[in-house]
XYZ file of C-alpha atoms in Angstrom:
284
model
C 88.444 123.169 125.529
C 90.991 121.655 127.814
C 94.580 120.613 127.162
C 93.913 117.891 129.799
C 91.165 116.339 127.695
C 91.539 112.574 127.261
C 91.538 112.753 123.463
C 92.668 109.698 121.457
C 93.056 110.758 117.863
C 94.981 107.884 116.291
C 93.899 104.238 116.111
C 93.157 101.505 113.558
C 90.282 99.116 112.885
C 89.797 96.001 110.750
C 89.220 98.374 107.809
C 93.041 98.739 107.669
C 95.426 96.780 109.938
C 93.687 96.772 113.332
C 91.954 93.718 114.770
C 88.768 95.340 116.165
C 85.743 96.734 114.353
C 84.980 100.478 114.490
C 82.085 99.629 116.807
C 84.321 97.681 119.245
C 86.885 100.502 119.217
C 84.216 103.113 120.034
C 83.030 100.970 122.955
C 86.605 100.420 124.187
C 87.385 104.129 123.898
C 84.294 105.061 125.927
C 85.046 102.398 128.575
C 88.623 103.681 128.876
C 87.470 107.248 129.525
C 88.247 108.749 126.082
C 86.498 112.129 125.757
C 87.200 112.760 122.042
C 87.914 109.999 119.567
C 89.072 109.577 115.950
C 89.492 106.412 113.880
C 92.498 106.880 111.549
C 92.740 103.832 109.267
C 95.662 103.716 106.828
C 94.941 105.362 103.453
C 91.221 104.693 103.895
C 88.063 106.495 105.039
C 85.705 103.547 104.492
C 85.136 103.042 108.215
C 84.257 106.669 108.985
C 80.464 106.440 108.792
C 80.480 103.353 111.020
C 82.889 104.977 113.511
C 80.755 108.131 113.710
C 77.556 106.108 114.219
C 79.238 103.969 116.878
C 80.663 107.054 118.623
C 77.183 108.665 118.680
C 75.715 105.474 120.146
C 78.294 105.705 122.937
C 77.776 109.445 123.481
C 81.414 109.972 122.452
C 82.468 113.141 120.592
C 84.107 112.236 117.263
C 86.486 113.636 114.673
C 86.855 112.034 111.220
C 90.334 110.663 110.634
C 92.780 108.867 108.341
C 96.533 108.163 108.261
C 98.127 108.753 104.869
C 101.389 107.064 103.826
C 103.858 109.501 102.277
C 107.346 109.075 100.854
C 109.757 111.724 102.147
C 113.564 111.556 101.979
C 113.299 107.879 100.864
C 111.325 107.044 104.011
C 107.677 106.289 104.699
C 106.199 109.087 106.782
C 102.613 109.108 108.081
C 100.367 112.150 107.931
C 97.211 111.970 110.031
C 94.191 113.921 108.794
C 91.479 115.013 111.242
C 88.138 116.783 110.984
C 87.695 116.559 107.184
C 84.708 115.684 105.032
C 85.078 111.900 104.691
C 83.134 111.950 101.410
C 85.310 114.566 99.678
C 85.885 113.176 96.182
C 89.527 114.310 95.751
C 90.481 112.828 99.148
C 88.670 109.522 98.541
C 90.216 109.214 95.069
C 93.706 110.145 96.279
C 93.543 107.500 99.000
C 92.330 104.908 96.507
C 95.359 105.585 94.295
C 97.700 105.341 97.298
C 96.210 101.960 98.262
C 96.525 100.724 94.668
C 100.173 99.673 94.964
C 99.700 97.550 98.056
C 98.611 94.254 96.467
C 101.503 94.263 93.961
C 103.902 94.980 96.827
C 102.331 92.163 98.874
C 102.892 89.687 96.041
C 106.541 90.740 95.846
C 106.894 90.325 99.620
C 105.424 86.845 99.339
C 107.878 85.982 96.530
C 110.776 87.127 98.706
C 109.602 85.016 101.637
C 109.113 81.934 99.444
C 112.808 82.174 98.450
C 113.703 81.465 102.094
C 111.239 78.577 102.388
C 108.111 80.385 103.630
C 105.474 79.386 101.116
C 102.047 80.873 100.381
C 102.599 83.852 102.672
C 100.356 86.062 100.515
C 97.406 83.699 100.808
C 98.117 83.350 104.563
C 98.253 87.104 105.075
C 94.964 87.559 103.205
C 93.136 85.682 105.962
C 93.893 88.582 108.327
C 92.824 91.319 105.935
C 89.431 92.983 106.196
C 90.099 94.862 102.956
C 92.486 93.212 100.390
C 93.400 96.671 99.039
C 94.996 97.404 102.423
C 97.161 94.285 102.821
C 100.284 95.269 104.745
C 103.359 93.951 106.494
C 101.297 93.630 109.697
C 99.053 91.010 108.071
C 102.111 89.005 106.936
C 103.480 89.277 110.483
C 100.267 87.906 112.028
C 100.305 84.991 109.600
C 103.952 84.116 110.393
C 103.212 84.173 114.133
C 100.056 82.058 113.746
C 101.921 79.437 111.695
C 104.761 79.253 114.227
C 107.506 80.762 112.046
C 108.106 83.454 114.710
C 106.983 83.881 118.330
C 105.670 87.453 117.981
C 105.158 90.147 115.365
C 108.223 92.146 116.359
C 110.396 89.073 115.635
C 108.799 88.794 112.188
C 109.624 92.403 111.368
C 113.187 92.036 112.656
C 113.939 88.836 110.726
C 111.873 89.158 107.531
C 110.147 92.487 106.887
C 112.624 95.328 107.428
C 115.082 96.720 104.888
C 117.639 94.129 103.794
C 115.460 91.180 104.872
C 113.828 88.643 102.492
C 110.251 89.949 102.702
C 111.007 93.676 102.528
C 109.689 95.581 99.527
C 109.655 99.413 99.594
C 106.544 101.241 98.469
C 106.163 104.559 96.668
C 103.419 106.440 98.464
C 101.763 109.837 97.971
C 103.912 112.999 98.061
C 103.830 115.089 101.221
C 102.232 118.014 99.375
C 99.464 115.798 97.977
C 98.530 114.297 101.339
C 98.392 117.664 103.098
C 96.379 119.144 100.248
C 93.804 116.306 100.176
C 93.180 116.732 103.906
C 93.141 120.543 103.847
C 90.929 120.804 100.771
C 88.461 118.467 102.465
C 88.214 120.915 105.367
C 90.512 119.030 107.746
C 93.835 119.464 109.545
C 97.067 117.643 108.551
C 99.268 116.358 111.368
C 102.682 114.647 111.324
C 102.235 111.282 113.063
C 104.753 109.894 115.625
C 107.783 111.932 114.364
C 110.282 110.106 116.619
C 109.759 106.921 114.668
C 111.378 108.053 111.413
C 114.974 108.200 112.532
C 115.678 111.274 110.411
C 118.869 113.265 110.785
C 118.313 116.791 112.251
C 118.570 118.241 108.735
C 116.045 115.811 107.274
C 113.647 116.367 110.132
C 113.950 120.158 109.751
C 113.201 119.740 106.030
C 110.128 117.569 106.819
C 108.651 120.080 109.272
C 109.504 123.073 107.050
C 107.938 121.562 103.919
C 104.944 120.253 105.836
C 104.281 123.716 107.219
C 104.804 125.353 103.811
C 102.190 123.050 102.263
C 99.627 123.974 104.952
C 100.248 121.310 107.603
C 99.150 122.493 111.032
C 99.857 119.891 113.716
C 102.208 117.243 115.119
C 101.637 114.227 117.343
C 103.473 115.008 120.566
C 102.040 112.313 122.816
C 101.642 108.933 121.073
C 102.040 105.239 121.823
C 105.566 104.989 120.432
C 106.971 108.185 122.018
C 108.967 108.056 125.282
C 108.552 110.898 127.799
C 111.761 112.632 126.553
C 110.496 112.367 122.962
C 107.194 113.940 123.951
C 109.143 116.837 125.522
C 111.303 117.144 122.424
C 108.359 117.303 120.027
C 106.509 119.702 122.294
C 109.481 122.002 121.688
C 109.333 121.290 117.925
C 105.609 122.164 117.940
C 106.398 125.501 119.544
C 109.351 126.135 117.202
C 107.202 125.584 114.092
C 104.041 127.041 115.598
C 102.136 123.768 115.172
C 99.202 122.499 117.238
C 99.761 119.336 119.293
C 97.928 116.037 118.904
C 97.605 112.979 121.096
C 96.810 109.408 120.033
C 97.614 105.867 121.107
C 98.108 104.383 117.580
C 96.158 101.422 119.011
C 95.875 98.434 116.645
C 94.984 95.431 118.781
C 94.514 94.371 122.406
C 97.224 91.759 121.861
C 99.832 93.814 119.988
C 99.654 97.425 121.107
C 101.799 98.697 123.958
C 99.381 101.462 124.860
C 95.618 100.989 125.132
C 93.072 103.528 123.900
C 92.756 106.455 126.278
C 95.710 105.598 128.545
C 98.320 108.129 127.318
C 99.865 110.927 129.379
C 98.285 114.352 128.859
C 99.781 116.952 126.516
C 102.541 119.086 128.040
C 101.655 122.707 128.858
C 102.100 125.750 126.589
C 100.846 123.785 123.583
C 97.715 124.460 121.532
C 95.766 121.169 121.325
C 94.565 120.316 117.793
C 91.046 119.908 119.155
C 90.877 123.601 120.028
C 91.402 124.451 116.364
C 88.982 121.696 115.260
C 86.200 122.499 117.759
C 83.705 123.227 114.969
C 84.495 119.873 113.253
C 83.729 117.680 116.280
C 80.589 115.634 115.735
């Protein structure tokens, strides 16, 4: 299989915090020339059967996917899983536990916003949620834009939903080892998502990659919607340094919010082993 394949192995549907259905995403991926697709909803595999059926209807090769929230060095880190059994009981149960803290956190976020005069934000955010277990900051952001509090979602995050702001509430997620193990035990491959986004010091980042590898993690997103060209080059080097396969995914959430559309990313740099080569027997 080809490094130049137009694979898009990271995106979100209404099952988590995207705005399109799995069916609409499959159609958009196919229209945009995607040759291998994965739906990776946050801490959830409930859309996988629909995504696979939709991909088959489009004649689009498919890998199962999810994006698991992990706490590492007091930060939220995302681990993408690809090519696993979406009905594996330990994985499904682990994700359910990870989702469990979201509604309590959302209530606390709403309480914080009400103290600065933004009332009923929880109820407002719920209108944008396909699955109440997966309520997130993104849903609050959409509500605050729709009600005219802010002009766009990035303004909402800047003013209200990042650390030190009125609506920010940290969350304790799964441990890195747990997330990697759930994915691996279900027959899949664990991948560090968009590493440039975490803002780790060199020592923290080295610790993340070292521990990830020690627990059985096997890949890293090199080309992704939030990475600049120099960051893609940098993480291509990191992939080689840690002997990790390279992944590629837009992290597409919505036609109105995402900077990069499905299937429109640069190709992977040379010398790297694409994750899809190692997952060839898991492609459906």
